[in-house]
Amino acid sequence: MPLLSKIRIVRPLLIGATLVSILLCASIAVAQSTTPASPQPESVQRFIGMFSDPDVQRFLQQQSEAAKAVSEPHVATPNGDPSFSEFAMRFRVHASGLLGAIQSFPSETMRGAAILDQDIQASGGTRPIFLVAAFVAVGLAAQWLFWWISAGWRSWMTRAPFATVRQRVIALAARLLWAACFVLSFGLGSIGFFLLFQWPPVVREIVVGYLFAIVIFRLASALFDVLLAPRAEEEGRFRVVPIAKDAAGHWAKRLGYLIGWYAFGWVTIRLLGTLGFSVPARQLVAYALGLVLLVIGIEAVWRRPSGLTAGQASRIGLRARNWLWTVYFVAVWLLWVVGAMRLFWIAVVCAALPGAIALTKASVDNILRSSEDEEDGHKRGTVVSVIVERGIRAALIVGAIILLANALDIRLTQMTMQDSPLLRLVRGLLSAGIILLVVDLAWSVVKVLIDRKLGDTETVLEVGSERERRRTRLRTLLPILRNFLMILFVAVAIMMALSSLGVEIGPLIAGAGVVGVAIGFGAQTVVKDVISGMFYLLDDAFRVGEYIQSGSYKGTVESFSLRSIKLRHHRGAVYIVPFSELGAVQNMSRDWVIEKMTITITYDSDIERARKIIKKIGLELFEDPEFKPTTIEPLKMQGIDSLGDSGLLLRMKVMTLPGQQFTLKRRALRMIHEAFNENGIKLAVPTVQVSGGKDDAVAAAAQTLAAQNAAAAANPA
């Protein structure tokens, strides 16, 4: 018998003997205190004296510690890290146990068969395999009955639409519920009917165990049939996992086989323990059954449909990827066989976790996608999709962390002085990972809420209305709030992660405060910019989309940062102005504006007729559908502003919403010009008039004639 098995047998005997001795001594003491002393047999006195001997007690303690050291070699060293010799010793014990199990397996099989035969004879000689077949038939009958009863349910699921998110969720929930009830009817008809009768214990364990394995296999097959829907095109069903039809059929079948064979193997190993097989013998059978899982996995990889189309290419060829997966599966199986369970679980988690996260994200996006996202051509996240997708991802990662912690024997919530620095670092990293996942989930939800609120403010509402002012206010403040919350979440996550790693964050926060004060003195301008920006926003001095002017800077507000504002000039230039340099701000986009215009007419024009024409044009523009929503007061003439050099200067004014006055001004001036021409009102233009006496004109003509004669004499022909 292997050393490990002997120690596992001796250890409980030693502990039991010690407990018996303690109870015996206690009972003797109580008996002596309540009843008169009676003579003890000599053998009992020797037994009690033997346990009271210090040498015997020291020997029992040493044996108990040795058994604990061999059965738990990973705690043998002070720092909890096993040495190479302990690894080699543990592998040697494991290998010797398997070799011994190969030699003793026939005898253990005969002993188990004898135990089983006794129960079979007690049950009337019926073999368990016939009982399993009979009650499987009963379960199939119950399943057929449920199929017949649920005909209306199945008919509704066939016609169920999948156009919207609500319809998809309801249809999928109905299909999952129907599949669970379908398999449950089989389980109740087989296992439930079997348990109505009295059976010997071993026969009951065998029949119930394998019926349970069949239920697990059918439940997994039904689940994959709903999620992958290999016949979706034929039955009008929805495929949760967005893959092709060939791939869905391939993986639905292979994954069902894997889970079914695993359930069969798990039940078989437990039944071998019931029949008295040793631990090495059960391990030997488990490794042999694991070979079948290995073959199924390799066959599924090599025969899977290619996910690439004819026009696509991959950095690694399909054949090379198949060989990589084959090597990985064989390596994982060998790690399991040699007993390197820490490396086994690390390899499994590192390969399975990224795939599970990607598959979950694709499935959630496929279920919760909306028709609006497809029409817009880009995807919008919803709070539900983020909570579901990030929540499932966090649950997968936290589950992987807990699984690795258990495999590596790391207690996440406990820390002892015997822990090595490496063990403390690993524990801190795992705890920090959980903290970062929680913070990431909270930030994702907040970010989606802010982004969707910003998306709702993209639509321009009625100019000047209260809703439009509220929209611009939100578009101004929400980006600032998002940036502030991002910095807050990052700071909190870093502090909590450092705390989980064992770093004292109290002195760190105090030091950060001192450094912050020093940086504040050294960067007073930056601090001034940030604080000034906060007060500008609190005063609601400007919003995104408004036209402002401050000193030599003017333009439309495009965006903010923590210390500056971005202004777009009407000619295209962009100003990035720190808040501290703005000073007094002139906002040209609030409430209303008054546009004043001047026009000059000749002195002999009819002023009253001009006034009436301008008033008529103002009323026409006020009733025009193009200008009515933006005009507050119609165009009107205020009177003669001044007597100019060339004519009378008339002043007009109109009140409109901010930014709308320029278009109305151009239209009004054009209409006034046309109306004045039609009514004989002339616009004054600057003129220059040169006048003189009669003698001056004659003298000028004579002088010109004399000059011409002189020129002709100087140049004879």
XYZ file of C-alpha atoms in Angstrom:
717
model
C 0.000 0.000 0.000
C 1.386 3.509 -0.854
C 2.803 5.658 1.915
C 0.194 8.362 1.487
C -2.673 5.880 1.828
C -1.107 4.365 4.945
C -0.741 7.746 6.587
C -4.331 8.672 5.667
C -5.459 5.491 7.425
C -3.166 5.869 10.457
C -3.976 9.527 11.043
C -7.689 9.059 11.820
C -6.847 6.070 14.036
C -4.408 8.152 16.068
C -6.807 11.017 16.392
C -9.622 8.645 17.298
C -7.481 6.923 19.914
C -6.592 10.271 21.436
C -10.256 11.324 21.576
C -11.211 7.990 23.127
C -8.559 8.359 25.776
C -9.672 11.908 26.595
C -13.315 10.852 26.843
C -12.346 7.838 28.915
C -10.339 9.951 31.351
C -13.158 12.470 31.625
C -15.735 9.763 32.292
C -13.513 8.166 34.923
C -13.039 11.530 36.633
C -16.771 12.185 36.660
C -17.501 8.687 37.932
C -14.989 9.056 40.728
C -16.469 12.375 41.784
C -20.020 11.050 41.971
C -19.649 7.448 43.022
C -17.452 5.659 45.514
C -14.160 4.539 44.115
C -14.253 1.034 42.747
C -11.248 -1.100 41.860
C -10.183 -0.737 38.190
C -9.106 -3.726 36.147
C -5.389 -3.980 35.744
C -5.543 -3.722 31.918
C -7.542 -0.496 32.126
C -5.080 0.953 34.590
C -2.186 0.094 32.275
C -4.036 1.704 29.332
C -4.632 4.901 31.293
C -1.075 4.951 32.511
C 0.225 4.483 28.971
C -1.599 7.607 27.700
C -0.425 9.605 30.708
C 3.201 8.769 29.898
C 4.918 11.880 28.364
C 6.916 9.745 25.937
C 3.730 8.175 24.556
C 2.074 11.584 24.189
C 5.149 12.981 22.391
C 5.163 9.991 20.021
C 1.476 10.434 19.170
C 1.996 14.154 18.491
C 4.957 13.456 16.190
C 2.967 10.877 14.242
C 0.057 13.285 13.817
C 2.353 16.072 12.569
C 4.084 13.688 10.135
C 0.763 12.560 8.702
C -0.321 16.158 8.265
C 2.968 17.085 6.572
C 2.715 14.262 4.020
C -1.002 14.689 3.299
C -0.604 18.492 2.979
C 2.915 19.024 1.641
C 2.228 22.606 0.562
C 2.230 23.802 4.190
C 5.339 21.927 5.229
C 7.714 24.823 4.746
C 7.480 27.948 6.899
C 6.599 30.306 4.045
C 3.978 28.004 2.511
C 5.884 27.500 -0.784
C 6.742 23.856 -1.529
C 10.277 23.077 -2.552
C 11.367 21.109 -5.612
C 12.039 18.044 -3.491
C 8.505 18.167 -2.119
C 7.138 18.421 -5.677
C 9.198 15.421 -6.687
C 8.114 13.504 -3.569
C 4.465 14.250 -4.181
C 4.719 13.144 -7.827
C 6.524 9.977 -6.741
C 3.770 9.150 -4.243
C 1.128 9.856 -6.895
C 2.848 7.692 -9.517
C 3.421 4.837 -7.095
C -0.223 4.964 -6.119
C -1.298 4.662 -9.766
C 1.081 1.732 -10.365
C -0.240 0.018 -7.280
C -3.801 0.656 -8.453
C -3.028 -1.076 -11.770
C -1.865 -4.162 -9.895
C -4.706 -4.183 -7.382
C -7.469 -3.164 -9.808
C -8.569 -6.746 -10.663
C -8.912 -7.673 -7.000
C -10.781 -4.446 -6.223
C -13.056 -5.096 -9.187
C -13.853 -8.583 -7.863
C -14.563 -7.158 -4.415
C -16.832 -4.436 -5.838
C -18.622 -7.004 -8.011
C -19.256 -9.125 -4.932
C -20.776 -6.167 -3.090
C -22.938 -5.350 -6.096
C -23.994 -8.980 -6.502
C -25.216 -9.089 -2.899
C -27.513 -6.101 -3.510
C -28.660 -7.549 -6.823
C -29.659 -10.761 -5.117
C -31.482 -8.750 -2.462
C -33.451 -6.927 -5.189
C -34.600 -10.135 -6.877
C -31.706 -10.587 -9.307
C -32.517 -7.661 -11.613
C -29.420 -6.078 -13.090
C -29.047 -2.288 -12.675
C -28.614 -1.815 -16.421
C -32.057 -3.243 -17.048
C -33.499 -1.008 -14.326
C -31.853 2.037 -15.917
C -33.263 1.114 -19.328
C -36.743 0.481 -17.902
C -36.939 3.767 -16.015
C -35.475 5.669 -18.968
C -38.414 4.343 -20.947
C -40.767 5.564 -18.198
C -39.086 8.990 -18.326
C -39.487 9.129 -22.103
C -43.171 8.347 -21.703
C -43.574 11.193 -19.208
C -41.645 13.427 -21.572
C -43.947 12.519 -24.467
C -46.931 13.323 -22.265
C -45.520 16.791 -21.553
C -44.872 17.262 -25.297
C -48.504 16.464 -26.036
C -49.826 18.740 -23.281
C -47.625 21.677 -24.313
C -48.692 21.715 -27.974
C -50.159 25.224 -27.639
C -47.031 26.446 -25.903
C -44.838 25.113 -28.730
C -47.124 26.616 -31.361
C -46.840 30.048 -29.720
C -43.024 29.775 -29.560
C -42.903 28.952 -33.263
C -44.797 32.156 -34.115
C -43.082 34.367 -31.517
C -41.469 37.477 -33.098
C -37.879 38.575 -32.438
C -37.950 42.115 -33.825
C -37.490 44.091 -30.592
C -35.443 43.524 -27.480
C -38.536 42.845 -25.379
C -39.829 40.259 -27.831
C -36.464 38.492 -27.948
C -36.129 38.352 -24.163
C -39.683 37.032 -23.725
C -39.283 34.418 -26.486
C -35.921 33.210 -25.146
C -37.241 33.025 -21.572
C -40.228 31.001 -22.804
C -37.967 28.602 -24.733
C -35.621 28.134 -21.777
C -38.555 27.496 -19.451
C -40.077 25.000 -21.881
C -36.753 23.162 -22.267
C -36.328 22.987 -18.475
C -39.867 21.626 -18.034
C -39.306 19.136 -20.867
C -36.184 17.716 -19.198
C -37.793 17.928 -15.745
C -40.676 15.782 -16.951
C -38.149 13.123 -17.984
C -36.394 13.372 -14.614
C -39.617 13.102 -12.643
C -40.799 10.189 -14.757
C -37.543 8.246 -14.405
C -35.881 9.165 -11.089
C -39.099 10.082 -9.278
C -40.857 6.871 -10.306
C -37.819 4.795 -9.340
C -37.665 6.309 -5.845
C -41.259 5.274 -5.154
C -40.025 1.722 -4.574
C -37.694 0.270 -1.972
C -34.328 -0.764 -3.389
C -31.056 -1.958 -1.882
C -28.622 0.903 -1.263
C -26.007 0.018 -3.904
C -28.591 -0.624 -6.632
C -30.345 2.630 -5.718
C -27.085 4.581 -5.963
C -26.225 3.092 -9.354
C -29.631 3.560 -10.970
C -30.239 7.062 -9.562
C -26.692 8.147 -10.431
C -26.875 7.135 -14.080
C -30.404 8.467 -14.452
C -29.109 11.750 -13.052
C -26.271 11.710 -15.621
C -28.820 11.203 -18.403
C -30.861 14.157 -17.098
C -27.746 16.364 -17.070
C -26.916 15.337 -20.643
C -30.428 16.080 -21.889
C -30.550 19.381 -20.003
C -27.241 20.498 -21.554
C -28.436 19.450 -25.017
C -31.672 21.418 -24.564
C -29.758 24.487 -23.326
C -27.375 24.460 -26.291
C -30.312 23.916 -28.630
C -31.895 27.135 -27.328
C -28.711 29.222 -27.256
C -27.151 28.043 -30.522
C -30.392 27.163 -32.373
C -28.802 24.942 -35.053
C -32.166 24.767 -36.883
C -32.994 28.471 -36.588
C -33.470 29.001 -40.336
C -35.906 26.096 -40.536
C -37.999 26.891 -37.456
C -37.808 30.697 -37.466
C -35.922 30.773 -34.172
C -33.446 33.275 -32.792
C -29.769 32.331 -32.312
C -28.373 33.892 -29.153
C -24.728 33.275 -30.053
C -24.093 35.081 -33.368
C -22.403 32.293 -35.356
C -23.134 30.544 -38.646
C -25.583 27.660 -38.951
C -22.892 25.027 -39.593
C -20.860 26.142 -36.588
C -23.989 26.215 -34.390
C -24.865 22.606 -35.286
C -21.273 21.462 -34.812
C -20.755 22.996 -31.379
C -24.241 22.200 -30.052
C -23.627 18.495 -30.655
C -20.020 18.379 -29.359
C -20.653 20.447 -26.243
C -23.624 18.237 -25.381
C -21.423 15.147 -25.733
C -18.719 16.683 -23.536
C -21.075 17.520 -20.687
C -22.884 14.181 -20.981
C -19.660 12.182 -20.838
C -18.381 14.295 -17.935
C -21.599 13.614 -16.005
C -21.298 9.876 -16.771
C -17.672 9.839 -15.595
C -18.425 11.818 -12.435
C -21.215 9.411 -11.473
C -19.000 6.406 -12.264
C -16.178 7.640 -10.014
C -18.583 8.239 -7.138
C -20.116 4.791 -7.580
C -16.660 3.204 -7.512
C -16.133 4.805 -4.128
C -19.454 3.328 -2.999
C -18.265 -0.119 -4.139
C -15.088 0.172 -2.052
C -12.495 1.104 -4.687
C -9.416 2.876 -3.367
C -8.543 6.462 -4.244
C -5.716 5.520 -6.682
C -8.020 3.048 -8.441
C -10.681 5.702 -8.867
C -8.050 8.132 -10.156
C -6.933 5.548 -12.693
C -10.494 5.154 -13.983
C -10.959 8.932 -14.040
C -7.851 9.403 -16.197
C -9.051 6.722 -18.573
C -12.462 8.400 -18.868
C -10.703 11.728 -19.335
C -9.085 10.331 -22.473
C -12.546 10.226 -24.038
C -13.064 13.909 -23.199
C -9.670 14.628 -24.764
C -10.630 12.806 -27.958
C -13.975 14.633 -28.161
C -12.235 18.004 -27.724
C -9.582 17.286 -30.365
C -12.186 15.956 -32.823
C -14.346 19.056 -32.278
C -11.379 21.337 -33.034
C -10.223 19.548 -36.163
C -13.678 19.153 -37.695
C -15.072 22.561 -36.789
C -16.278 24.788 -39.650
C -13.922 27.608 -40.538
C -15.096 31.028 -39.373
C -13.323 32.838 -42.250
C -14.881 33.557 -45.624
C -13.117 33.298 -48.953
C -11.984 36.921 -48.914
C -10.646 36.916 -45.370
C -7.234 35.862 -44.124
C -5.701 35.044 -40.772
C -2.192 35.489 -39.426
C -2.188 31.856 -38.313
C -3.537 29.205 -40.650
C -6.418 26.961 -39.695
C -4.221 23.865 -39.569
C -1.659 25.577 -37.331
C -4.408 26.710 -34.950
C -5.793 23.192 -34.805
C -2.364 21.851 -33.876
C -1.981 24.528 -31.179
C -5.328 23.601 -29.655
C -4.416 19.909 -29.804
C -1.137 20.524 -27.982
C -2.983 22.615 -25.404
C -5.609 19.912 -24.731
C -2.955 17.200 -24.400
C -0.879 19.405 -22.079
C -3.886 20.121 -19.858
C -4.744 16.400 -19.686
C -1.134 15.554 -18.755
C -1.109 18.217 -16.026
C -4.245 16.609 -14.612
C -2.742 13.114 -14.788
C 0.536 14.026 -13.062
C -1.379 15.836 -10.311
C -0.126 19.369 -11.053
C -3.529 20.827 -10.230
C -2.293 24.393 -9.740
C -0.829 24.570 -13.227
C -3.904 22.717 -14.517
C -6.350 25.305 -13.231
C -4.137 28.210 -14.320
C -4.005 26.796 -17.868
C -7.764 26.189 -17.940
C -8.648 29.667 -16.668
C -6.195 31.479 -18.966
C -7.706 29.778 -22.022
C -11.376 29.697 -21.037
C -11.824 33.162 -19.491
C -11.075 35.355 -22.575
C -13.280 33.174 -24.764
C -16.118 33.230 -22.251
C -15.917 37.038 -21.962
C -15.922 37.541 -25.746
C -18.784 35.063 -26.195
C -20.818 36.742 -23.465
C -20.306 40.209 -24.955
C -21.312 39.060 -28.441
C -24.395 37.253 -27.118
C -25.583 40.172 -24.957
C -25.079 42.633 -27.825
C -26.997 40.295 -30.131
C -29.948 39.973 -27.744
C -30.150 43.607 -26.653
C -29.494 45.268 -29.992
C -32.246 47.617 -31.168
C -33.474 48.503 -34.635
C -32.552 52.173 -34.038
C -28.896 51.215 -33.654
C -28.967 49.335 -36.962
C -30.626 52.226 -38.799
C -28.187 54.810 -37.459
C -25.231 52.652 -38.442
C -23.608 52.875 -35.024
C -24.203 51.132 -31.760
C -25.550 52.852 -28.668
C -25.103 51.262 -25.285
C -28.014 51.039 -22.898
C -27.930 50.819 -19.131
C -29.412 47.322 -19.245
C -26.886 46.070 -21.794
C -23.974 47.538 -19.848
C -25.182 46.103 -16.533
C -25.807 42.676 -18.055
C -22.617 42.510 -20.138
C -20.266 44.057 -17.560
C -22.019 42.218 -14.730
C -21.570 38.836 -16.418
C -17.988 39.700 -17.266
C -17.300 40.721 -13.666
C -18.944 37.530 -12.415
C -16.788 35.426 -14.758
C -13.580 37.149 -13.701
C -14.453 37.040 -9.991
C -15.339 33.347 -10.337
C -12.000 32.728 -12.053
C -10.186 34.609 -9.281
C -11.932 32.598 -6.561
C -11.222 29.362 -8.451
C -7.532 30.215 -8.781
C -7.389 31.290 -5.130
C -8.786 27.929 -4.047
C -6.476 26.044 -6.409
C -3.439 27.961 -5.161
C -4.647 27.698 -1.539
C -4.778 31.481 -1.152
C -7.208 32.890 1.420
C -8.300 36.228 -0.016
C -9.670 37.608 3.253
C -6.958 36.326 5.594
C -3.304 37.153 6.020
C -0.897 35.437 8.383
C 2.673 36.165 9.421
C 3.832 32.922 7.793
C 2.776 34.088 4.330
C 5.633 34.669 1.913
C 5.960 38.037 0.094
C 5.009 36.341 -3.169
C 1.851 34.893 -1.610
C 0.883 38.284 -0.214
C 1.493 39.897 -3.607
C -0.687 37.323 -5.369
C -3.454 37.768 -2.797
C -3.272 41.545 -3.208
C -3.370 41.315 -6.997
C -6.440 39.069 -6.919
C -8.220 41.384 -4.475
C -7.231 44.424 -6.532
C -8.661 42.733 -9.617
C -12.031 42.318 -7.910
C -12.003 45.964 -6.791
C -11.178 47.217 -10.278
C -14.000 45.125 -11.735
C -16.539 46.650 -9.355
C -15.290 50.183 -10.079
C -15.317 49.475 -13.828
C -18.920 48.297 -13.641
C -19.984 51.433 -11.725
C -18.118 53.736 -14.124
C -19.563 52.006 -17.191
C -23.106 52.499 -15.916
C -22.481 56.179 -15.111
C -20.774 56.776 -18.465
C -23.646 55.207 -20.416
C -26.185 57.318 -18.533
C -24.270 60.517 -19.309
C -23.646 59.581 -22.955
C -27.285 58.728 -23.573
C -28.334 62.004 -21.963
C -25.900 63.816 -24.258
C -27.322 61.903 -27.214
C -30.791 63.109 -26.299
C -29.563 66.729 -26.403
C -28.313 66.505 -30.012
C -31.714 67.433 -31.440
C -32.115 71.212 -31.781
C -35.394 72.431 -30.300
C -37.314 75.651 -30.793
C -34.891 78.545 -30.669
C -35.240 80.618 -27.512
C -37.532 78.165 -25.743
C -36.974 76.965 -22.199
C -36.307 73.423 -23.414
C -33.640 74.698 -25.800
C -31.923 76.626 -23.007
C -32.027 73.527 -20.826
C -30.585 71.455 -23.684
C -27.629 73.767 -24.177
C -27.076 73.889 -20.418
C -26.892 70.077 -20.264
C -24.524 69.936 -23.232
C -22.268 72.314 -21.350
C -22.227 70.639 -17.936
C -22.443 66.908 -18.733
C -18.982 66.590 -20.369
C -17.438 68.358 -17.378
C -19.307 66.031 -15.007
C -18.165 62.977 -16.976
C -14.513 63.999 -16.808
C -14.773 64.769 -13.097
C -16.392 61.414 -12.299
C -13.797 59.567 -14.374
C -10.985 61.142 -12.363
C -12.856 60.362 -9.132
C -13.394 56.693 -10.038
C -9.764 56.292 -11.115
C -8.507 57.830 -7.865
C -10.783 55.651 -5.713
C -9.842 52.503 -7.650
C -6.119 53.205 -7.307
C -6.416 53.877 -3.573
C -8.438 50.720 -2.921
C -6.143 48.598 -5.102
C -3.067 49.854 -3.259
C -4.785 49.147 0.053
C -5.520 45.562 -1.042
C -1.847 45.153 -1.969
C -0.886 45.992 1.609
C 0.179 49.588 1.001
C -0.703 52.011 3.803
C -2.725 54.643 1.969
C -3.041 56.966 4.992
C 0.514 58.354 4.704
C 0.114 58.256 0.929
C -2.968 60.476 1.071
C -1.238 62.829 3.513
C 1.817 62.986 1.261
C -0.383 63.575 -1.748
C -1.962 66.493 0.100
C 1.434 68.043 0.781
C 2.517 67.479 -2.802
C -0.772 68.949 -3.982
C -0.162 72.106 -1.962
C 3.345 72.383 -3.415
C 2.065 71.862 -6.939
C -0.657 74.419 -6.271
C 1.935 77.058 -5.361
C 4.037 76.167 -8.378
C 1.112 76.069 -10.802
C -1.014 78.946 -9.577
C -2.123 79.811 -13.098
C -3.511 76.323 -13.681
C -5.321 76.353 -10.336
C -6.656 79.800 -11.144
C -7.904 78.551 -14.519
C -9.731 75.602 -12.939
C -11.346 77.673 -10.200
C -12.323 80.420 -12.635
C -13.925 77.869 -14.914
C -15.958 76.493 -11.997
C -17.332 79.957 -11.222
C -18.090 80.670 -14.890
C -20.109 77.468 -15.040
C -21.872 78.205 -11.764
C -22.814 81.664 -13.066
C -24.048 80.106 -16.303
C -22.028 82.699 -18.201
C -21.992 80.713 -21.446
C -23.041 77.369 -22.871
C -22.000 75.159 -25.730
C -23.233 76.635 -29.010
C -23.431 80.267 -27.819
C -21.512 83.122 -29.411
C -19.474 85.125 -26.910
C -16.838 87.842 -26.959
C -14.210 88.583 -24.354
C -11.592 91.173 -25.175
C -10.033 90.241 -28.507
C -11.485 86.698 -28.397
C -14.859 85.953 -29.901
C -16.551 82.926 -31.393
C -18.983 80.074 -30.818
C -18.383 77.927 -27.737
C -17.509 74.422 -28.937
C -16.293 72.587 -25.832
C -14.644 72.859 -22.417
C -11.814 71.306 -20.522
C -10.945 71.690 -16.863
C -8.868 74.813 -17.527
C -9.833 76.282 -20.907
C -12.620 76.999 -23.352
C -12.578 76.397 -27.124
C -14.050 79.188 -29.268
C -14.716 78.831 -32.999
C -14.477 82.167 -34.816
C -17.035 82.810 -37.565
C -14.177 82.784 -40.075
C -13.066 79.328 -38.969
C -10.222 80.056 -36.569
C -10.231 78.289 -33.197
C -9.273 80.026 -29.955
C -8.326 77.949 -26.910
C -8.575 80.443 -24.080
C -7.752 79.698 -20.404
C -10.607 80.637 -18.108
C -8.463 83.060 -16.134
C -7.882 85.181 -19.274
C -11.539 85.624 -20.192
C -12.441 88.425 -17.836
C -15.767 90.093 -18.629
C -17.761 88.001 -21.095
C -20.172 89.444 -23.628
C -22.750 86.779 -24.448
C -24.471 87.470 -27.755
C -26.777 84.457 -27.698
C -29.082 85.060 -24.746
C -32.795 85.943 -24.811
C -33.041 88.560 -27.622
C -31.127 91.069 -29.758
C -32.074 94.398 -31.381
C -30.720 95.026 -34.850
C -30.631 98.675 -35.974
C -30.482 99.716 -39.643
C -30.094 103.097 -41.374
C -31.039 104.203 -44.883
C -30.601 107.587 -46.598
C -33.203 109.118 -48.935
C -33.157 112.394 -50.873
C -34.397 115.616 -49.328
C -37.325 115.859 -51.715
C -38.684 112.364 -50.808
C -42.057 111.796 -49.088
C -41.086 110.805 -45.541
C -44.598 109.716 -44.519
C -44.889 107.400 -47.494
C -41.458 105.943 -46.648
C -42.600 105.308 -43.067
C -45.725 103.479 -44.216
C -43.762 101.352 -46.681
C -41.273 100.316 -43.976
C -44.092 99.491 -41.560
C -45.863 97.388 -44.183
C -42.681 95.472 -44.968
C -42.108 94.890 -41.249
C -45.595 93.391 -40.827
C -45.135 91.176 -43.888
C -41.869 89.816 -42.525
C -43.434 89.312 -39.083
C -46.165 87.135 -40.639
C -43.763 85.271 -42.912
C -43.537 81.582 -41.761
C -39.776 81.731 -42.207
C -39.269 84.642 -39.802
C -42.300 84.482 -37.507
C -40.784 81.936 -35.017
C -37.639 84.042 -34.598
C -39.054 87.601 -34.685
C -40.064 89.145 -31.372
C -41.001 92.672 -32.544
C -41.595 93.618 -36.206
C -39.455 96.004 -38.201
C -40.416 99.661 -37.783
C -38.995 103.094 -38.514
C -37.893 105.162 -35.534
C -37.748 108.441 -37.501
C -35.142 110.791 -38.970
C -31.835 110.214 -37.270
C -29.940 113.127 -38.844
C -29.730 115.478 -41.818
C -26.874 114.199 -43.887
C -24.777 115.821 -46.582
C -26.621 113.951 -49.314
C -30.018 113.257 -47.806
C -32.196 112.329 -44.830
C -30.856 109.491 -42.597
C -33.757 107.204 -41.498
C -33.220 104.753 -38.569
C -35.088 101.411 -38.230
C -34.956 98.592 -35.689
C -36.178 95.003 -35.275
C -36.060 92.605 -32.281
C -35.300 88.922 -32.947
C -33.859 85.893 -31.258
C -30.040 85.825 -31.006
C -28.336 84.922 -34.263
C -31.468 85.322 -36.406
C -31.207 89.061 -37.103
C -28.784 88.853 -40.020
C -31.042 86.928 -42.374
C -34.026 89.147 -41.606
C -31.918 92.297 -42.120
C -30.827 91.214 -45.600
C -34.388 90.398 -46.640
C -35.767 93.676 -45.235
C -33.206 95.870 -47.021
C -33.904 94.141 -50.325
C -37.674 94.604 -49.963
C -37.251 98.274 -48.956
C -35.079 98.969 -51.979
C -37.640 97.438 -54.356
C -40.589 99.201 -52.683
C -38.875 102.616 -52.750
C -38.116 102.263 -56.462
C -41.740 101.374 -57.191
C -43.055 104.376 -55.218
C -40.611 106.970 -56.561
C -38.616 107.383 -53.367
C -34.987 107.892 -54.325
C -32.100 106.747 -52.218
C -29.546 109.454 -51.678
C -26.043 108.982 -53.081
C -22.971 111.176 -52.476
C -22.411 113.765 -55.386
C -19.704 116.351 -56.171
C -20.666 119.577 -58.076
C -18.003 121.953 -59.517
C -19.220 125.495 -60.613
C -17.569 128.869 -61.738
C -18.138 132.351 -63.517
C -18.361 133.133 -67.399
C -15.081 135.124 -67.710
C -13.164 132.384 -66.118
C -14.436 129.884 -68.694
C -13.442 132.131 -71.633
C -9.977 132.730 -70.195
C -9.464 129.034 -69.695
C -10.482 128.324 -73.318
C -8.162 131.014 -74.677
C -5.299 129.734 -72.634
C -5.879 126.241 -73.958
C -6.003 127.480 -77.575
C -2.754 129.431 -77.136
C -1.031 126.374 -75.760
C -2.113 124.324 -78.770
C -0.858 126.987 -81.240
C 2.504 127.122 -79.524
C 2.868 123.417 -79.762
C 2.017 123.458 -83.514
C 4.628 126.169 -84.209
C 7.320 124.272 -82.380
C 6.660 121.155 -84.443
C 6.017 122.180 -88.091
C 4.787 119.499 -90.421
